[in-house]
Every structure is written in structure tokens, then in C-alpha cells.
Amino acid sequence: MPEDSVPELVEEPGAPTGSAIVSFGERLVRVFDSVGQLCVGIDPHAYLLGEWGLPDDARGLRDFGRRVVDAAAGIVGIVKPQVAFFERHGAAGYSALEAVLSAARDAGLLVIADVKRGDLGTSVEAYGQAWLTPDGPLEVDAMTASAYQGVGSLAAPLELAAVTGKGVFVLAATSNPESRVIQTALLADGRSVASSIVGDVVQWNSARGDGVGSVGLVMGATARFADYGIDLESLVNTPILAPGFGHQGAAYADLRTIYGPAAGMAVVSSSRGVLAAGPSGIAEAIATQAREVLECRE
């Protein structure tokens, strides 16, 4: 990555002057240890906006997102806005998203932008700069990315994440059934596509130090990882973004069964499962589900 493309580094809030950047992996572990592994999705589906009594416009998006942030703050440590629901309203939607991201940062929440960007060269570098640049209008703590063109194609955002204390979650074994035929396809070396992505991410993290890495994987809770040839033992220090719980069918009680020795690294994502509780019930729903996930850890 060219030197002039790397933003000025910022220190962790509250850290002593001159202290080193705290990695995303380390910050994630701190959240797990303090409030647990539940991550609340911010997915303003049109039907949910209606159920919440909000208009399907930028104001409705902003109010919906802020209410979710207010309900999550102090109960969980991570939120995950699905950017597509904001993007469908164009510039006004992005303005609403910026307001929600700002509120989440002010609340001390880790924010994972579910953007699933993927490209190569300067294009993917620009995607990384959009979401991972400190003090940028769309600044988040981590973003999701697609490695359809190979994990190596994501080098620029991965390197940017490393120097700014951010994270990237690379799609590997997703929960949608349509993905299975591609992700289980075998390469010339006998590995599946998903397994090769897992191996490349583990290697990337290992080359950059010990402890929990800052590059993670998206591995849906409804996938059977044995069918993908994924060795869960290799992922004990790799963050895993784990959608598929609640509305999509996976149960929190099965967290350890699904992820095995890597269960402690799972960012357990729940979106419609808590959002369906509505504005008056969402705080209680988050608290209840956060306790259920915490009990699976004990």
C-alpha cells in the first residue's frame, strides 16, 4: 500500500499519550470478557420500520438505528449495521447511517459494518479507506469483505486494518444455502474454496503476531463445517462472525456444538431475533439473549 494512502494513526480512547494502537482482536476479546459475545444487528427492513411505527425514509432509518443503539448500550458490546438497508435510500440513507455510526461510537460499542465489499487493486483499497479510516464519516471498527477474487486481493484493506487497529471479516462459509455449491467446490490441492479462505486468513494472522488476530471469518451457524473441510481447531485465535442464530434457525444452546473449540471466538449475531421485539421490547430481548449466549460460555 502506498505510504500516502495510510491515514494518520490514532490512539485508543483513554490510552496514555504515545501508546501503541490496540488491535481489533484485542479489543474484541475485551468486549467478550466484559459483556459477552452477542452482537446486535441493525437491519431496518421496510416491514420492521412499519412495525416500529417509523417511516421508510432517512428519518425512519436514523431513528430506528439510534433506538437499537440506545437499547444495546450497556448490555452488549457489539452492533452490526447492515448497510444495504441504508444504501437503498441513497445519499439520505448514508447520512442516516453516519448518524447511527456516530451514536454507536459515542456509546462505546464496537461497530461491524456489514458491507461485504470485494474487489482488487485501488478499488478495494478505496473500499477499505471508506470504512476503516479513523475519523472518517463512515468509520467503523470492522467491515465484512468478499474474497471471490482471492484473499490476496484484499491485501490493501487488511494492511490498513492492521495499522489502524481495525478488523476485517472475510466471507468463508456463509449461512445461505445458495453459497454451498461454490464454497464446498474443491481446488486443485484438494481443499474446498471455504477451507482455502480459512487457511489464508489463519496464515495472515499468524504472520503478524501471536494472540487473537484482527482478520476474521464469516461462518454461518447453519453451515456444517465438516462438509467444507474446515478445521475448527485452527480457529481458536481467529474471530468468527457468526450469523444464523434465532430467526435463521440456529440455537444459542448449540454454540459449542456448532463451533467446537472455536466457540469462544464467535461474534454471535442476532438481528431480526431481537428487532422483532419492537421499540418497547428490544432492550429486554437483547438482555435475555445476551444472558443465553453468556451461559453457553460457562
Coordinates of C-alpha atoms in Angstrom, one line a residue:
M1 CA 0.0 0.0 0.0
P2 CA 1.5 3.4 -0.9
E3 CA 2.6 5.4 2.1
D4 CA 0.4 8.4 1.3
S5 CA -2.7 6.2 1.4
V6 CA -2.3 5.2 5.0
P7 CA -4.2 7.6 7.3
E8 CA -2.6 9.1 10.4
L9 CA -2.7 6.6 13.3
V10 CA -5.0 7.4 16.2
E11 CA -4.6 6.2 19.7
E12 CA -7.2 4.2 21.6
P13 CA -9.6 6.5 23.5
G14 CA -8.3 6.8 27.1
A15 CA -4.9 5.4 26.3
P16 CA -1.8 7.1 27.6
T17 CA -0.2 9.5 25.1
G18 CA 2.2 7.8 22.8
S19 CA 0.7 4.3 23.5
A20 CA 0.5 1.8 20.7
I21 CA -2.6 1.1 18.7
V22 CA -4.7 -1.6 20.3
S23 CA -5.6 -4.3 17.7
F24 CA -9.1 -5.1 16.8
G25 CA -8.6 -8.7 18.0
E26 CA -7.5 -7.5 21.5
R27 CA -10.4 -5.1 21.7
L28 CA -12.8 -7.8 20.7
V29 CA -11.5 -10.1 23.5
R30 CA -12.0 -7.3 26.0
V31 CA -15.7 -7.0 24.9
F32 CA -16.2 -10.7 25.2
D33 CA -14.7 -10.7 28.7
S34 CA -16.7 -7.8 29.9
V35 CA -20.2 -8.2 28.4
G36 CA -20.1 -11.4 26.3
Q37 CA -20.3 -12.4 22.7
L38 CA -23.7 -11.2 21.5
C39 CA -23.8 -8.8 18.6
V40 CA -27.0 -6.9 17.7
G41 CA -27.8 -6.4 14.1
I42 CA -29.2 -3.0 12.9
D43 CA -31.3 -4.1 10.0
P44 CA -34.0 -1.6 9.2
H45 CA -36.1 -3.8 6.9
A46 CA -39.1 -1.9 5.4
Y47 CA -41.5 -4.1 7.3
L48 CA -39.7 -3.6 10.6
L49 CA -39.8 0.2 10.1
G50 CA -43.6 -0.2 9.7
E51 CA -43.9 -2.4 12.8
W52 CA -41.9 0.2 14.8
G53 CA -44.2 3.0 13.6
L54 CA -41.4 4.6 11.6
P55 CA -41.5 5.9 8.0
D56 CA -39.5 4.1 5.4
D57 CA -37.2 7.1 4.8
A58 CA -34.0 8.6 6.1
R59 CA -35.6 9.8 9.3
G60 CA -37.0 6.4 10.0
L61 CA -33.7 4.8 9.4
R62 CA -31.9 7.2 11.7
D63 CA -34.5 6.8 14.5
F64 CA -34.5 3.0 14.2
G65 CA -30.7 2.8 14.3
R66 CA -30.4 5.1 17.3
R67 CA -33.1 3.2 19.2
V68 CA -31.2 0.0 18.7
V69 CA -28.0 1.6 19.8
D70 CA -29.7 3.0 22.9
A71 CA -31.1 -0.4 23.8
A72 CA -27.8 -2.2 23.2
A73 CA -25.5 0.1 25.1
G74 CA -24.5 -1.2 28.4
I75 CA -25.9 -4.7 27.7
V76 CA -23.8 -5.8 24.8
G77 CA -20.6 -4.5 23.3
I78 CA -21.1 -5.0 19.5
V79 CA -23.5 -3.9 16.9
K80 CA -23.6 -4.7 13.2
P81 CA -25.5 -2.4 10.8
Q82 CA -26.5 -4.0 7.5
V83 CA -25.5 -1.2 5.1
A84 CA -27.8 -2.3 2.3
F85 CA -30.9 -1.1 4.1
F86 CA -29.4 2.4 4.4
E87 CA -27.9 2.4 0.9
R88 CA -31.3 1.8 -0.7
H89 CA -32.2 5.4 0.3
G90 CA -29.2 6.9 -1.5
A91 CA -27.3 9.9 0.0
A92 CA -30.0 10.5 2.6
G93 CA -29.7 6.9 3.7
Y94 CA -25.9 7.2 4.1
S95 CA -26.4 10.4 6.1
A96 CA -28.7 8.5 8.4
L97 CA -26.1 5.7 8.7
E98 CA -23.4 8.2 9.6
A99 CA -25.6 9.4 12.5
V100 CA -26.2 5.9 13.7
L101 CA -22.4 5.1 13.5
S102 CA -21.6 8.2 15.4
A103 CA -24.2 7.3 18.1
A104 CA -22.7 3.8 18.4
R105 CA -19.2 5.1 18.8
D106 CA -20.3 7.6 21.4
A107 CA -22.0 4.7 23.3
G108 CA -18.7 2.8 23.4
L109 CA -19.9 0.0 21.1
L110 CA -17.7 -1.9 18.6
V111 CA -19.3 -1.5 15.2
I112 CA -19.0 -4.1 12.4
A113 CA -20.2 -2.7 9.1
D114 CA -21.9 -5.5 7.1
V115 CA -20.8 -4.2 3.7
K116 CA -19.4 -7.4 2.0
R117 CA -17.1 -5.4 -0.2
G118 CA -14.7 -7.1 -2.6
D119 CA -12.5 -6.0 -5.5
L120 CA -8.8 -5.6 -6.2
G121 CA -6.1 -3.0 -6.6
T122 CA -7.0 0.6 -5.9
S123 CA -10.7 -0.2 -5.9
V124 CA -10.7 -2.5 -2.9
E125 CA -8.2 -0.1 -1.3
A126 CA -10.7 2.7 -1.6
Y127 CA -13.4 0.5 0.0
G128 CA -11.1 -0.1 3.0
Q129 CA -10.4 3.6 3.3
A130 CA -14.2 4.3 3.2
W131 CA -14.9 2.2 6.3
L132 CA -11.7 1.8 8.2
T133 CA -10.2 5.3 8.1
P134 CA -10.0 6.8 11.7
D135 CA -12.3 9.9 12.0
G136 CA -13.8 9.2 8.6
P137 CA -17.6 9.8 8.2
L138 CA -18.2 6.0 7.9
E139 CA -15.6 4.9 10.4
V140 CA -16.3 1.5 11.9
D141 CA -14.3 -1.0 13.9
A142 CA -14.5 -3.7 11.3
M143 CA -16.0 -4.5 8.0
T144 CA -17.1 -7.6 6.1
A145 CA -15.4 -8.4 2.8
S146 CA -15.7 -10.9 0.0
A147 CA -12.7 -12.8 -1.2
Y148 CA -14.2 -14.1 -4.5
Q149 CA -11.0 -12.8 -6.2
G150 CA -8.8 -14.4 -3.6
V151 CA -7.9 -13.4 -0.1
G152 CA -4.7 -11.8 -1.6
S153 CA -6.9 -9.3 -3.4
L154 CA -7.9 -7.9 0.0
A155 CA -4.3 -7.1 0.9
A156 CA -4.9 -3.3 1.0
P157 CA -7.8 -3.2 3.4
L158 CA -6.2 -5.9 5.6
E159 CA -3.0 -3.9 5.8
L160 CA -5.0 -0.7 6.6
A161 CA -6.8 -2.6 9.3
A162 CA -3.5 -3.7 10.8
V163 CA -2.1 -0.2 11.2
T164 CA -5.3 1.5 12.4
G165 CA -6.4 -1.1 14.9
K166 CA -9.4 -2.2 12.8
G167 CA -10.7 -5.6 11.7
V168 CA -12.0 -7.3 8.6
F169 CA -14.2 -10.4 8.4
V170 CA -13.8 -12.4 5.2
L171 CA -16.7 -14.5 4.0
A172 CA -15.8 -18.2 4.1
A173 CA -18.8 -20.5 4.9
T174 CA -21.9 -18.4 4.8
S175 CA -25.4 -19.5 6.1
N176 CA -27.3 -19.1 2.8
P177 CA -27.9 -22.4 1.0
E178 CA -27.1 -20.9 -2.4
S179 CA -23.4 -20.5 -1.4
R180 CA -22.8 -24.1 -0.7
V181 CA -22.0 -25.3 -4.2
I182 CA -19.3 -22.7 -4.6
Q183 CA -17.9 -22.7 -1.1
T184 CA -17.6 -26.5 -1.0
A185 CA -16.1 -26.8 -4.5
L186 CA -12.7 -28.4 -4.5
L187 CA -9.5 -26.7 -5.7
A188 CA -6.6 -28.5 -7.4
D189 CA -4.9 -29.1 -4.0
G190 CA -7.9 -30.9 -2.6
R191 CA -9.1 -28.1 -0.3
S192 CA -12.5 -26.6 -0.6
V193 CA -12.9 -22.9 -1.5
A194 CA -14.0 -22.2 2.0
S195 CA -11.2 -24.1 3.6
S196 CA -8.6 -22.3 1.4
I197 CA -10.0 -18.9 2.6
V198 CA -9.9 -20.1 6.2
G199 CA -6.3 -21.2 5.7
D200 CA -5.2 -17.9 4.1
V201 CA -6.8 -15.9 6.9
V202 CA -5.2 -18.0 9.6
Q203 CA -1.8 -17.7 7.9
W204 CA -2.3 -13.9 7.6
N205 CA -2.9 -13.5 11.3
S206 CA -0.1 -15.9 12.2
A207 CA 2.4 -13.9 10.2
R208 CA 1.5 -10.8 12.2
G209 CA 1.9 -12.0 15.7
D210 CA 0.6 -14.1 18.5
G211 CA -2.8 -13.8 20.2
V212 CA -6.2 -13.2 18.7
G213 CA -5.9 -11.9 15.1
S214 CA -7.7 -8.9 13.6
V215 CA -8.8 -10.6 10.4
G216 CA -11.7 -12.9 11.0
L217 CA -14.1 -15.1 9.1
V218 CA -17.8 -15.1 8.4
M219 CA -19.0 -18.6 9.2
G220 CA -22.8 -19.0 9.4
A221 CA -24.2 -21.1 12.3
T222 CA -26.4 -23.1 9.9
A223 CA -23.4 -24.4 7.9
R224 CA -21.9 -27.9 8.6
F225 CA -18.2 -27.0 8.7
A226 CA -17.1 -30.6 8.3
D227 CA -18.7 -30.6 4.9
Y228 CA -16.4 -27.7 4.0
G229 CA -13.2 -29.4 5.3
I230 CA -12.8 -26.6 7.9
D231 CA -10.6 -27.5 10.8
L232 CA -12.2 -25.7 13.8
E233 CA -9.1 -26.4 15.9
S234 CA -7.1 -24.0 13.8
L235 CA -9.5 -21.1 14.6
V236 CA -9.1 -20.7 18.4
N237 CA -7.4 -17.4 17.8
T238 CA -9.4 -16.2 14.8
P239 CA -12.5 -14.0 15.2
I240 CA -15.6 -15.6 13.7
L241 CA -18.7 -13.5 12.7
A242 CA -21.5 -16.0 13.3
P243 CA -24.8 -15.1 11.8
G244 CA -27.7 -17.6 11.5
F245 CA -28.9 -17.7 15.1
G246 CA -32.5 -17.0 16.1
H247 CA -34.6 -16.2 13.0
Q248 CA -32.4 -18.3 10.7
G249 CA -32.7 -21.4 12.8
A250 CA -29.6 -21.9 14.9
A251 CA -30.0 -22.1 18.7
Y252 CA -27.6 -20.4 21.2
A253 CA -27.5 -23.6 23.2
D254 CA -25.8 -25.2 20.2
L255 CA -23.0 -22.7 20.1
R256 CA -20.3 -25.1 21.3
T257 CA -21.6 -27.9 19.2
I258 CA -21.5 -25.8 16.0
Y259 CA -18.2 -24.1 16.5
G260 CA -16.4 -26.5 18.8
P261 CA -13.1 -25.3 20.1
A262 CA -13.5 -22.0 18.2
A263 CA -16.8 -21.2 20.0
G264 CA -15.1 -18.7 22.3
M265 CA -14.1 -16.6 19.2
A266 CA -17.7 -16.4 17.8
V267 CA -19.3 -13.0 17.4
V268 CA -22.9 -14.3 17.9
S269 CA -25.0 -12.2 15.7
S270 CA -28.8 -11.7 16.2
S271 CA -30.8 -9.3 14.0
R272 CA -34.4 -10.0 13.4
G273 CA -34.4 -12.2 16.5
V274 CA -34.2 -9.1 18.7
L275 CA -35.5 -6.4 16.4
A276 CA -38.9 -8.2 16.1
A277 CA -39.4 -7.3 19.8
G278 CA -40.2 -3.7 18.7
P279 CA -39.1 -0.5 20.3
S280 CA -40.7 -1.2 23.6
G281 CA -39.3 -4.7 24.0
I282 CA -35.9 -4.7 22.3
A283 CA -33.9 -3.8 25.4
E284 CA -35.4 -6.8 27.3
A285 CA -34.9 -9.1 24.2
I286 CA -31.2 -8.1 24.0
A287 CA -30.7 -8.6 27.7
T288 CA -32.3 -12.0 27.6
Q289 CA -30.4 -13.2 24.6
A290 CA -27.1 -11.8 25.9
R291 CA -27.6 -14.0 29.1
E292 CA -28.4 -17.0 26.9
V293 CA -25.2 -16.6 25.0
L294 CA -23.1 -16.0 28.1
E295 CA -24.5 -19.2 29.7
C296 CA -23.2 -21.1 26.7
R297 CA -19.7 -19.9 27.5
E298 CA -19.8 -21.2 31.1

